[in-house]
Every structure is written in C-alpha cells, then in structure tokens.
Coordinates of C-alpha atoms and ligand atoms in Angstrom, one line a residue:
M168 CA 0.0 -0.2 -0.1
V169 CA 1.4 3.5 -0.8
D170 CA 1.4 5.9 2.1
Q171 CA -0.1 9.2 0.6
N172 CA 2.7 11.1 2.8
D173 CA 5.2 9.2 0.8
I174 CA 6.6 10.4 -2.4
V175 CA 8.4 7.5 -4.1
L176 CA 10.7 8.1 -7.0
P177 CA 12.1 5.1 -9.0
I178 CA 15.6 5.5 -10.1
I179 CA 16.1 3.2 -13.0
G180 CA 19.4 2.9 -15.0
L181 CA 19.8 0.0 -18.1
E182 CA 22.6 -1.8 -19.4
I183 CA 22.0 -3.1 -23.0
H184 CA 24.0 -5.7 -24.3
V185 CA 23.7 -5.8 -28.4
E186 CA 25.3 -8.4 -30.4
L187 CA 26.6 -6.8 -33.4
D188 CA 25.7 -8.0 -37.0
T189 CA 29.4 -9.2 -38.3
Q190 CA 30.2 -12.0 -40.3
T191 CA 32.7 -13.4 -38.0
K192 CA 33.3 -13.1 -34.3
M193 CA 35.3 -10.4 -32.4
F194 CA 38.8 -11.9 -32.2
C195 CA 38.7 -14.9 -34.8
R196 CA 37.4 -15.9 -37.9
C197 CA 34.8 -18.0 -36.9
R198 CA 31.2 -17.4 -38.3
N199 CA 28.9 -15.3 -35.8
R200 CA 25.2 -16.9 -36.8
F201 CA 22.6 -17.8 -34.7
G202 CA 21.1 -21.1 -34.9
D203 CA 23.8 -23.4 -36.1
P204 CA 24.3 -26.8 -34.4
P205 CA 25.7 -26.4 -31.1
N206 CA 29.8 -26.1 -31.0
T207 CA 30.0 -26.0 -34.6
N208 CA 31.2 -22.3 -34.9
V209 CA 34.4 -22.5 -32.6
C210 CA 38.2 -22.5 -32.6
P211 CA 41.0 -22.7 -30.3
V212 CA 40.8 -18.9 -30.1
C213 CA 37.4 -18.3 -29.3
I214 CA 37.1 -21.2 -26.7
G215 CA 40.8 -20.1 -25.4
M216 CA 43.0 -22.6 -25.6
P217 CA 46.5 -22.2 -24.6
G218 CA 49.1 -20.3 -27.1
V219 CA 46.4 -18.6 -29.4
L220 CA 46.7 -15.1 -30.5
P221 CA 43.3 -13.0 -31.0
V222 CA 43.0 -10.5 -33.8
M223 CA 40.5 -7.7 -33.8
N224 CA 37.5 -7.4 -35.9
R225 CA 37.8 -4.3 -37.5
R226 CA 34.0 -4.2 -38.7
A227 CA 33.0 -4.7 -35.0
V228 CA 34.7 -1.7 -34.0
E229 CA 33.4 0.4 -36.6
L230 CA 29.8 -0.5 -36.0
S231 CA 30.7 0.5 -32.3
M232 CA 32.1 3.4 -33.2
K233 CA 29.0 4.4 -35.2
V234 CA 26.7 3.4 -32.4
G235 CA 28.4 5.8 -30.1
M236 CA 28.4 8.8 -32.7
A237 CA 24.8 8.4 -33.3
L238 CA 24.4 8.9 -29.7
G239 CA 26.6 11.6 -29.0
C240 CA 29.3 10.0 -27.7
Q241 CA 32.8 11.1 -27.5
V242 CA 35.0 8.4 -29.3
A243 CA 38.3 7.9 -27.6
S244 CA 41.0 8.5 -29.5
V245 CA 43.1 5.5 -27.5
T246 CA 41.0 2.5 -26.1
K247 CA 42.6 -0.8 -24.8
W248 CA 41.5 -4.2 -24.2
D249 CA 41.2 -5.7 -20.6
R250 CA 40.8 -9.0 -19.3
K251 CA 37.6 -9.2 -17.0
S252 CA 38.1 -12.9 -15.0
Y253 CA 35.8 -15.0 -14.0
W254 CA 35.0 -18.7 -13.8
Y255 CA 31.7 -19.8 -15.4
P256 CA 30.9 -22.8 -17.6
D257 CA 30.1 -21.0 -20.8
L258 CA 33.3 -19.3 -20.7
P259 CA 36.3 -21.6 -21.0
K260 CA 39.3 -19.4 -21.0
N261 CA 38.1 -18.0 -17.4
Y262 CA 38.3 -14.3 -18.9
Q263 CA 36.1 -12.2 -21.3
I264 CA 38.4 -9.7 -23.0
S265 CA 36.0 -6.6 -22.6
Q266 CA 37.0 -2.6 -21.8
Y267 CA 37.6 -1.4 -18.4
D268 CA 38.6 2.0 -17.7
L269 CA 38.8 3.4 -21.4
P270 CA 35.7 2.5 -23.3
L271 CA 35.5 3.0 -26.9
S272 CA 32.5 5.7 -26.5
S273 CA 31.5 7.4 -23.4
N274 CA 29.1 10.8 -22.2
G275 CA 26.4 10.6 -24.8
L276 CA 22.6 11.3 -24.9
L277 CA 19.2 9.4 -26.5
E278 CA 16.5 11.3 -26.7
V279 CA 13.7 8.9 -26.0
P280 CA 10.3 9.7 -27.6
L281 CA 7.4 8.9 -24.6
A282 CA 3.7 8.0 -25.5
D283 CA 2.2 11.1 -24.1
G284 CA 4.1 12.9 -26.9
A285 CA 7.0 14.2 -24.4
T286 CA 10.5 13.5 -24.8
K287 CA 12.9 12.2 -22.0
A288 CA 16.6 12.9 -22.5
V289 CA 18.6 9.6 -21.3
R290 CA 22.3 10.1 -20.5
I291 CA 24.7 7.4 -22.2
L292 CA 27.4 6.9 -19.4
R293 CA 29.6 4.6 -21.8
A294 CA 29.6 2.2 -24.9
H295 CA 32.3 -0.4 -24.6
L296 CA 33.0 -3.5 -27.0
E297 CA 33.5 -7.1 -25.5
E298 CA 33.0 -10.3 -26.5
D299 CA 30.0 -12.5 -25.7
A300 CA 30.1 -15.7 -23.7
G301 CA 28.7 -19.1 -24.8
K302 CA 25.4 -20.3 -23.6
N303 CA 24.5 -23.2 -21.0
V304 CA 21.8 -25.3 -22.6
H305 CA 19.5 -26.9 -19.7
D306 CA 16.6 -28.8 -21.8
L307 CA 18.7 -31.8 -23.2
P308 CA 17.9 -35.2 -22.5
S309 CA 20.9 -36.0 -20.9
G310 CA 21.3 -33.0 -18.8
T311 CA 22.7 -29.4 -19.3
G312 CA 25.4 -28.8 -22.0
V313 CA 27.3 -26.0 -23.0
D314 CA 27.0 -24.3 -26.8
L315 CA 30.0 -22.2 -27.5
N316 CA 28.8 -20.7 -30.6
R317 CA 28.1 -17.3 -29.3
A318 CA 31.5 -17.4 -27.4
G319 CA 33.4 -14.5 -28.7
V320 CA 30.3 -12.6 -30.7
P321 CA 31.0 -8.8 -30.3
L322 CA 28.8 -7.3 -28.1
L323 CA 28.2 -3.8 -27.4
E324 CA 27.4 -2.8 -23.7
I325 CA 25.8 0.4 -23.8
V326 CA 25.3 1.8 -20.1
S327 CA 22.9 4.7 -19.1
Q328 CA 23.1 7.2 -16.3
P329 CA 20.1 6.2 -13.9
D330 CA 18.1 8.8 -15.5
M331 CA 14.8 6.8 -16.1
N332 CA 11.8 7.1 -13.5
S333 CA 8.9 4.8 -14.4
V334 CA 8.5 1.5 -16.2
E335 CA 7.0 3.2 -19.1
E336 CA 10.5 5.3 -19.5
A337 CA 12.9 2.5 -19.3
A338 CA 10.8 0.6 -21.9
A339 CA 10.7 3.2 -23.9
Y340 CA 14.5 3.7 -23.9
A341 CA 14.8 0.0 -24.5
R342 CA 12.8 0.2 -27.8
T343 CA 14.4 3.4 -29.2
M344 CA 17.6 2.0 -28.6
Q345 CA 16.6 -0.9 -30.6
R346 CA 15.4 1.0 -33.5
L347 CA 18.6 2.6 -33.5
V348 CA 21.1 -0.1 -33.6
R349 CA 18.6 -1.6 -36.3
W350 CA 18.9 1.8 -38.3
L351 CA 22.9 2.0 -38.2
G352 CA 23.1 -1.7 -39.3
A353 CA 24.9 -2.5 -36.4
S354 CA 22.5 -5.1 -35.0
L355 CA 19.6 -7.2 -36.1
A356 CA 18.5 -6.6 -32.2
N357 CA 16.4 -9.5 -32.5
M358 CA 14.8 -10.5 -29.1
Q359 CA 14.1 -13.9 -29.9
M360 CA 17.7 -14.6 -31.0
G361 CA 18.8 -12.9 -28.2
H362 CA 20.4 -10.1 -30.1
M363 CA 19.6 -7.8 -27.4
R364 CA 19.2 -8.3 -23.7
F365 CA 18.6 -6.0 -20.9
E366 CA 20.2 -5.4 -17.2
P367 CA 18.1 -2.7 -15.7
N368 CA 19.6 -1.2 -12.4
I369 CA 16.7 -0.2 -9.9
N370 CA 16.2 1.6 -6.7
L371 CA 14.0 3.8 -5.0
H372 CA 14.4 7.5 -3.4
I373 CA 11.5 7.5 -0.8
T374 CA 10.7 11.2 0.8
R375 CA 8.6 11.0 3.9
G376 CA 8.9 13.6 6.5
G377 CA 11.3 15.7 4.7
K378 CA 13.9 13.0 4.4
V379 CA 15.0 11.1 1.3
H380 CA 15.7 7.2 1.9
K381 CA 17.1 5.2 -0.6
T382 CA 16.4 1.7 -0.9
P383 CA 19.5 -0.9 -2.2
I384 CA 20.1 -1.2 -5.8
V385 CA 19.2 -4.3 -7.5
E386 CA 20.7 -5.2 -11.0
V387 CA 18.3 -7.7 -12.6
K388 CA 20.6 -9.9 -14.8
N389 CA 19.8 -10.8 -18.5
L390 CA 16.3 -10.2 -19.6
N391 CA 15.8 -11.0 -23.4
S392 CA 12.4 -9.5 -24.0
F393 CA 10.8 -6.2 -23.6
R394 CA 8.0 -7.9 -21.7
S395 CA 10.3 -9.2 -19.1
L396 CA 12.2 -5.8 -18.8
E397 CA 8.9 -4.2 -18.0
G398 CA 7.9 -7.0 -15.6
A399 CA 11.0 -6.8 -13.8
V400 CA 11.1 -3.1 -13.1
A401 CA 7.3 -3.2 -12.0
W402 CA 7.9 -5.8 -9.4
E403 CA 11.1 -4.6 -8.4
I404 CA 9.2 -0.8 -7.9
R405 CA 6.6 -2.5 -5.8
R406 CA 8.6 -5.1 -4.1
Q407 CA 11.2 -2.6 -3.1
Y408 CA 8.4 -0.2 -1.4
A409 CA 7.0 -2.9 0.9
A410 CA 10.7 -3.9 1.9
W411 CA 11.2 -0.6 3.2
Q412 CA 8.0 0.2 4.6
E413 CA 8.6 -3.2 6.7
D414 CA 12.1 -1.9 7.9
P415 CA 12.8 1.9 7.1
E416 CA 16.1 2.3 8.8
G417 CA 17.3 -1.4 7.7
F418 CA 16.6 -1.4 3.8
T419 CA 18.6 1.0 2.7
I420 CA 21.4 1.1 0.1
E421 CA 23.6 2.3 3.1
R422 CA 23.1 -0.8 4.9
Q423 CA 22.6 -3.5 2.1
G424 CA 24.4 -1.9 -0.7
K425 CA 23.7 -3.6 -4.0
Q426 CA 22.4 -7.1 -5.1
N427 CA 21.9 -8.9 -8.3
R428 CA 18.6 -10.6 -8.8
G429 CA 17.2 -13.0 -11.7
Y430 CA 13.8 -12.6 -13.3
D431 CA 11.2 -15.4 -13.7
D432 CA 8.6 -14.7 -16.4
A433 CA 6.5 -17.4 -15.1
T434 CA 5.8 -15.8 -11.9
G435 CA 6.5 -12.2 -12.7
Q436 CA 8.8 -11.9 -9.5
T437 CA 12.7 -11.3 -9.4
V438 CA 14.6 -13.7 -7.5
F439 CA 17.8 -13.3 -5.2
Q440 CA 20.9 -14.3 -6.8
R441 CA 23.9 -12.9 -5.2
G442 CA 25.6 -10.0 -3.6
K443 CA 26.6 -7.6 -6.5
E444 CA 30.1 -8.2 -7.8
E445 CA 32.5 -5.0 -7.7
A446 CA 35.2 -4.2 -10.3
H447 CA 37.9 -5.7 -8.0
D448 CA 36.0 -9.2 -7.9
Y449 CA 36.8 -9.4 -11.6
R450 CA 40.6 -8.6 -11.5
Y451 CA 40.7 -6.5 -14.4
F452 CA 44.0 -6.5 -16.2
P453 CA 45.1 -5.3 -19.7
D454 CA 45.2 -8.1 -22.1
P455 CA 48.6 -8.5 -23.4
D456 CA 47.8 -10.0 -26.8
L457 CA 46.0 -7.1 -28.0
V458 CA 47.3 -3.6 -29.1
S459 CA 45.4 -0.6 -28.1
V460 CA 42.8 0.9 -30.8
Q461 CA 43.6 4.2 -32.1
P462 CA 41.2 5.3 -34.6
D463 CA 42.8 8.1 -36.7
Q464 CA 40.6 11.3 -37.9
A465 CA 40.1 10.0 -41.5
W466 CA 38.7 6.6 -40.4
L467 CA 36.4 8.6 -37.7
Q468 CA 35.1 11.0 -40.4
A469 CA 34.4 8.0 -42.9
I470 CA 32.2 6.5 -40.0
A471 CA 30.6 9.7 -39.1
D472 CA 29.4 10.5 -42.9
S473 CA 28.0 7.1 -42.9
I474 CA 25.5 7.7 -40.3
G475 CA 23.0 9.9 -42.0
E476 CA 19.4 11.0 -41.0
L477 CA 18.8 9.4 -37.7
P478 CA 15.5 7.6 -37.4
L479 CA 13.7 10.3 -35.3
A480 CA 14.5 13.1 -37.2
R481 CA 13.5 11.3 -40.3
R482 CA 10.1 10.3 -38.7
Q483 CA 9.4 14.2 -38.4
R484 CA 10.5 14.7 -41.9
Y485 CA 7.7 12.3 -42.9
I486 CA 5.1 14.1 -40.7
D487 CA 6.0 17.6 -42.3
Q488 CA 6.8 17.0 -45.8
Y489 CA 4.6 14.1 -46.8
R490 CA 2.1 14.9 -44.5
L491 CA 1.9 11.1 -42.7
T492 CA 0.3 10.7 -39.5
F493 CA 2.4 10.2 -36.6
K494 CA 1.6 6.4 -36.6
E495 CA 2.3 6.0 -40.5
A496 CA 5.5 7.7 -40.1
D497 CA 6.6 5.6 -37.0
A498 CA 6.0 2.2 -38.8
L499 CA 8.0 3.5 -41.8
T500 CA 11.0 4.3 -39.7
Q501 CA 11.4 1.5 -37.7
D502 CA 14.5 0.6 -40.1
A503 CA 16.0 2.2 -42.8
P504 CA 15.7 0.3 -45.9
T505 CA 11.9 0.6 -45.7
G506 CA 12.0 4.3 -45.2
D507 CA 14.5 4.4 -48.1
L508 CA 12.0 2.7 -50.2
L509 CA 9.2 5.2 -49.5
D510 CA 11.6 8.0 -50.3
A511 CA 12.7 6.6 -53.6
A512 CA 9.3 5.8 -54.7
V513 CA 8.2 9.3 -54.0
A514 CA 11.4 10.4 -56.0
A515 CA 10.2 8.6 -58.9
G516 CA 7.0 10.4 -59.0
A517 CA 4.5 8.5 -56.6
D518 CA 1.9 10.1 -54.2
P519 CA 3.7 9.6 -50.6
K520 CA 0.1 8.5 -49.1
R521 CA -0.4 6.1 -51.8
C522 CA 3.1 4.5 -51.6
V523 CA 2.2 4.5 -47.8
N524 CA -0.9 2.8 -48.0
L525 CA 0.2 0.1 -50.5
M526 CA 3.4 -0.4 -47.9
L527 CA 1.2 -0.7 -44.8
S528 CA -1.9 -2.5 -46.2
R529 CA -0.4 -5.8 -48.2
G530 CA 3.3 -4.7 -47.5
S531 CA 3.0 -4.7 -43.7
A532 CA 0.6 -8.0 -43.7
I533 CA 3.2 -9.8 -45.8
A534 CA 6.1 -8.7 -43.6
N535 CA 4.4 -9.9 -40.6
E536 CA 3.7 -13.2 -41.9
R537 CA 7.2 -13.6 -42.9
G538 CA 8.6 -12.1 -39.7
C539 CA 10.6 -9.3 -41.8
S540 CA 10.8 -5.6 -42.3
I541 CA 8.7 -4.4 -45.3
A542 CA 11.8 -3.4 -47.0
Q543 CA 12.4 -7.1 -46.9
I544 CA 9.5 -9.0 -48.8
G545 CA 10.9 -7.8 -52.2
L546 CA 9.4 -4.3 -53.1
S547 CA 11.5 -2.1 -55.4
P548 CA 11.0 1.5 -55.4
A549 CA 9.9 1.9 -59.5
P550 CA 7.1 -1.0 -59.2
L551 CA 6.0 0.7 -56.0
A552 CA 6.0 4.2 -57.6
E553 CA 4.2 2.7 -60.7
L554 CA 1.5 1.0 -59.0
A555 CA 0.7 4.1 -56.7
I556 CA 0.6 6.3 -59.9
M557 CA -2.1 3.8 -61.4
L558 CA -4.0 3.9 -58.4
H559 CA -3.9 7.6 -58.1
S560 CA -5.0 8.0 -61.5
G561 CA -7.9 5.5 -61.2
Q562 CA -6.4 3.1 -63.8
V563 CA -6.8 0.0 -61.3
N564 CA -9.3 0.4 -58.3
A565 CA -7.9 -0.9 -54.5
T566 CA -8.8 -4.5 -54.9
A567 CA -7.0 -4.8 -58.1
A568 CA -4.0 -3.0 -56.7
A569 CA -3.6 -5.4 -53.7
K570 CA -3.6 -8.2 -56.1
I571 CA -1.3 -6.6 -58.3
F572 CA 1.3 -5.8 -55.3
D573 CA 1.5 -9.7 -54.3
L574 CA 2.4 -10.6 -58.2
M575 CA 5.1 -7.9 -58.9
L576 CA 7.2 -8.9 -55.5
D577 CA 9.0 -11.2 -57.5
G578 CA 10.2 -8.7 -59.6
R579 CA 9.7 -10.5 -62.8
Q580 CA 6.7 -8.1 -64.3
T581 CA 6.0 -4.5 -64.0
P582 CA 2.5 -3.8 -62.4
A583 CA 1.0 -2.4 -65.8
A584 CA 2.0 -6.0 -67.5
I585 CA 0.3 -7.5 -64.6
A586 CA -3.0 -5.8 -64.7
A587 CA -3.1 -6.1 -68.6
E588 CA -2.6 -10.2 -68.3
Q589 CA -4.6 -10.4 -65.2
G590 CA -7.4 -8.4 -66.5
L591 CA -7.2 -5.9 -63.5
L592 CA -7.4 -2.5 -65.5
A593 CA -10.3 -0.3 -64.5
V594 CA -12.9 -0.2 -67.3
T595 CA -13.1 3.4 -67.9
E596 CA -14.9 2.9 -71.3
A597 CA -18.0 5.4 -70.5
G598 CA -20.3 3.7 -73.1
E599 CA -19.5 0.0 -71.2
V600 CA -19.9 1.5 -67.5
E601 CA -23.0 3.3 -68.8
A602 CA -24.6 0.0 -69.8
W603 CA -23.8 -2.0 -66.4
V604 CA -25.6 1.3 -64.6
D605 CA -28.6 1.0 -67.1
A606 CA -28.8 -2.5 -66.3
A607 CA -28.8 -1.8 -62.5
I608 CA -31.3 0.7 -62.7
A609 CA -33.6 -1.3 -64.6
A610 CA -33.0 -4.5 -62.4
N611 CA -33.7 -2.3 -59.0
P612 CA -36.7 -0.3 -59.9
Q613 CA -37.3 0.4 -56.1
A614 CA -33.7 1.6 -55.1
A615 CA -33.8 3.7 -58.5
G616 CA -37.0 5.2 -57.1
D617 CA -35.6 5.8 -53.5
V618 CA -32.7 7.6 -55.2
R619 CA -35.0 9.9 -57.4
E620 CA -37.2 10.9 -54.5
G621 CA -34.1 12.0 -52.7
G622 CA -35.7 10.9 -49.1
K623 CA -34.2 9.3 -45.9
K624 CA -33.3 6.2 -48.0
A625 CA -31.7 7.7 -51.1
K626 CA -28.0 7.4 -49.4
K627 CA -28.4 3.8 -48.5
A628 CA -30.1 3.3 -52.2
F629 CA -27.2 4.9 -54.1
G630 CA -24.6 2.9 -52.0
F631 CA -26.5 -0.2 -53.2
L632 CA -26.8 0.9 -56.8
T633 CA -22.9 1.5 -56.8
G634 CA -22.5 -2.0 -55.4
Q635 CA -24.7 -3.6 -58.0
V636 CA -22.5 -1.9 -60.7
M637 CA -19.0 -2.8 -59.3
Q638 CA -20.5 -6.2 -58.8
A639 CA -21.6 -6.4 -62.6
S640 CA -18.3 -5.4 -63.8
R641 CA -16.3 -7.6 -61.4
G642 CA -14.8 -4.7 -59.8
A643 CA -13.3 -3.3 -63.1
A644 CA -15.5 -0.4 -63.0
N645 CA -14.0 2.7 -61.5
P646 CA -16.3 3.8 -58.6
Q647 CA -15.8 7.2 -58.9
Q648 CA -17.2 7.2 -62.3
V649 CA -20.1 4.9 -61.5
Q650 CA -21.3 7.4 -59.0
E651 CA -20.8 10.3 -61.7
I652 CA -23.0 8.3 -64.2
L653 CA -25.5 7.3 -61.6
T654 CA -26.0 10.9 -60.4
R655 CA -26.4 12.0 -63.9
K656 CA -29.1 9.5 -64.7
L657 CA -30.9 9.5 -61.2
G658 CA -30.4 13.2 -60.2
Ligands
ZN1226 ZN1 36.7 -19.1 -32.9

C-alpha cells in the first residue's frame, strides 16, 4: 500500500547488451550466426586454448563507433582491451576480453519519445565493446550442455545513467535503442535470437517527513524481452517499497548496498541471486595479446559520414514533408531500408500517401507473415511508384492494386503488365460503364426510385446501386465514374 505521505521516485539505469551484426566473431574468423548446430562455430581462439592469439574484428570496432557517434558520445582517441576474469561454464578461458577504464565511447545522450508526446533525455555513461560468452543449454535429455557458438561474438554494452523514473520510460528507452541499432545496421536486435539483452538497475528514493530514504540498488540480470524488462522493473518498484515500509531503517542502500537478482517470467517476480560483484572481484588487467585501438581522423570521419539521417529526424520529416500521421511515419521508420524505399518511390513521382497505403496494407501484412521488415519482402521503388500512380489515376482500383502488389513482388513483371495480363485494369470506357449502370437501374426499380425521391433512403439506395454496378463489372469499373453516371441518370 502506498502511504499518501510518501513520495516514491524510482531511479532506473539500464545496461543494454547488443550483439553486433558481423560476419565473424570479435577476435577470430569463426562465423557469427544464430541457430547453427551447437559448437560448430568454434576454434581454439574463441574457446581460449593455450598459445592462441586473438585478432581484432575491424568491422565490429567500426559498428561500435557508429553507434557511439549516433548517441552523441565522445569516441576515445585511445582505447585498450582488458581481461575480465571470472569462472563460469560458458566461458572456458576463464576471462572475457572487455574494456575497463578506457571504453570506446562515453558521455552521450539518447532522446526518448514517450507515449504522451513528451521526450525524455537519457544520458549515456559509456558504450564499450566486448566478446559474448557461450550459452548453457538446460533442456537436453542428458542434462545440461554448453554451446560455445556464441562465445566470442562481438557485444556492445551500452550503459545509461540512472535517468529513468518509471517502467514506461525504461521500456521506451530500450525500444528507442533497438530502433537506433537496427537503423545503423549495427545489429539485427532480434530479441528471440538473444541479439539484445537488458540489465536494469533499480532503486527507490522515498521522501517521508522531509527526509529522503534510498533503498538498496538491485541489478536484474539477463532479461531478453521487453515484457521481462517491464515486468522486472515493475516488480522491483513494488517489492522495494513494501520491504522499505516494513523496515525503513534497515532496508537502505547504506546498510545493504547492491545485489543481483534474476527474473522469473512465469511468476513475474525477481529472485535473489547474489551480492553484486564490484570491479575488484573481476581482477581486470590489460590484455597483453591485443594492441590498443587508436582511430585516426580519416577513419572517424568516414564513419561519421556513413550515419546520415537518424530515425526520429526522419519520422518528423515524414510528418512535415509527406503529411503522414504519426502512426504511419512511425511504422515507416522502424528500419532505414523501409524508409529509403518510400523516399525512392516518391522520388520516382508517386504520391507519398498512396505509397504508404500500399506499404502499410498488403506490405506490412506480408512482412508480418514472414517475420521481416517491409523492405525485405521484395518490393522495389520503381514498381511501387508505378502501382501508386496507377491507383491514383484510377487505372486500377484498390482491390486490383492489392492483387497486383502481391504479384509484382517477385520482380518479373511490371504492375502495368500484370494488370493487363490479369484483366485488372479498371474499365473507364464510358459506354460500357453506362450499360452496367442502366442494367442496375432497370433491375432495381425500388432503389432507383428511392434515389430519385431523395428522401431518407436515398443515400443507402445509392450505395446499393453502386455496389450492384461494381459487382456486374467484377470490380473493373472505376467507382468514382460509376457514381458520376448514377448521379447524372438519377439526379
Ligand atoms: Zn573462433
């Protein structure tokens, strides 16, 4: 129960681990690919056999710098590699190559749009590069096994300042970050494939009687869905407040410090794991096998130039320039290639709204079925523009356009060729349409009479007659033209 006299302010920071979308691992040439048979993408380097030497993946360093720059971070002129020592079954060499005191990027900012239209600025403390660990597999018939395919995959750890104050803000920050790393091509950021994982830090600042009480900080480890993130943060806020109410003097950060907890998706509760490790527990020391990274100006400039328009800026441009609704603009800026497709179709002469309607109706339905983005369903700018123009000029109607849309995805025929071959072109031959209209009037004297009288039933009768003509033409008539002729004959 919330005591009306208490002011409870959640203080939330978030570590986000992002697996980078590289061909190979961080320090060896093993494939970086999800879903391969266990332990098929491993070599002496990534499982830490004695005498091996790691070699840095240039692409991973570039992608990390790109994310850092897009977050407005300073990119370090010198950064080095450190060994973080711990013993765990999914880390056979007993240390992880990471970055300790000289992270690649630091001191940035992410502007996070919230549902109510406000924006929350979340400061980025640092973003450093490291290698992922392997994975324990617990559901084998023989017991637990270790899959080391993931060991050595490049991992960017982005650490925020504790600037978020609610479940909604934490979730919005995580979603904004997902969109950004996808946009930059840095990561597929697919939650089901573990490309992106969250570790929130949560405590409460409770003001009672003019005094601020701080609860112990809890870090919830390894959350791999937005739902778990939201659930864990919400649970911790409730749990910590209840625990503090029972023991206001003892349940404090001064007395209890920090701890790690896990989250149980089934119960929606967090469970105690262990007291939180401090840096000295890891016995960090510089990795003697790797040289420091010192990006020169030309390299940094080339990466900066590759960033281009960021997603939120593009969303605003779509609203201003293309007159899209927020929802439409938002849907088209989930990833850069989808937005690029729209821009290219508009550049080819199509009306933006028509393109967006096509992309968000059939396009997004197909993308959903296939679990991919709209840009990945096989749509090219030229045919998309052509179809939008045909629709706009009334050469095809919406039903025909949906059919053409599906058939043009394989790229073998243009929309015009498909429309001609499938008989989907709208019939605009006035004589032919007029004949259908005459037939509909003759067959439905009651409805025609209602329209002529212009009473209460006129509107419904008019719609009915239009439908009859469309049916007679098997959808080939242009509805606007049908209505014009009907109005002329019955007006
Ligand atoms: Zn390897």
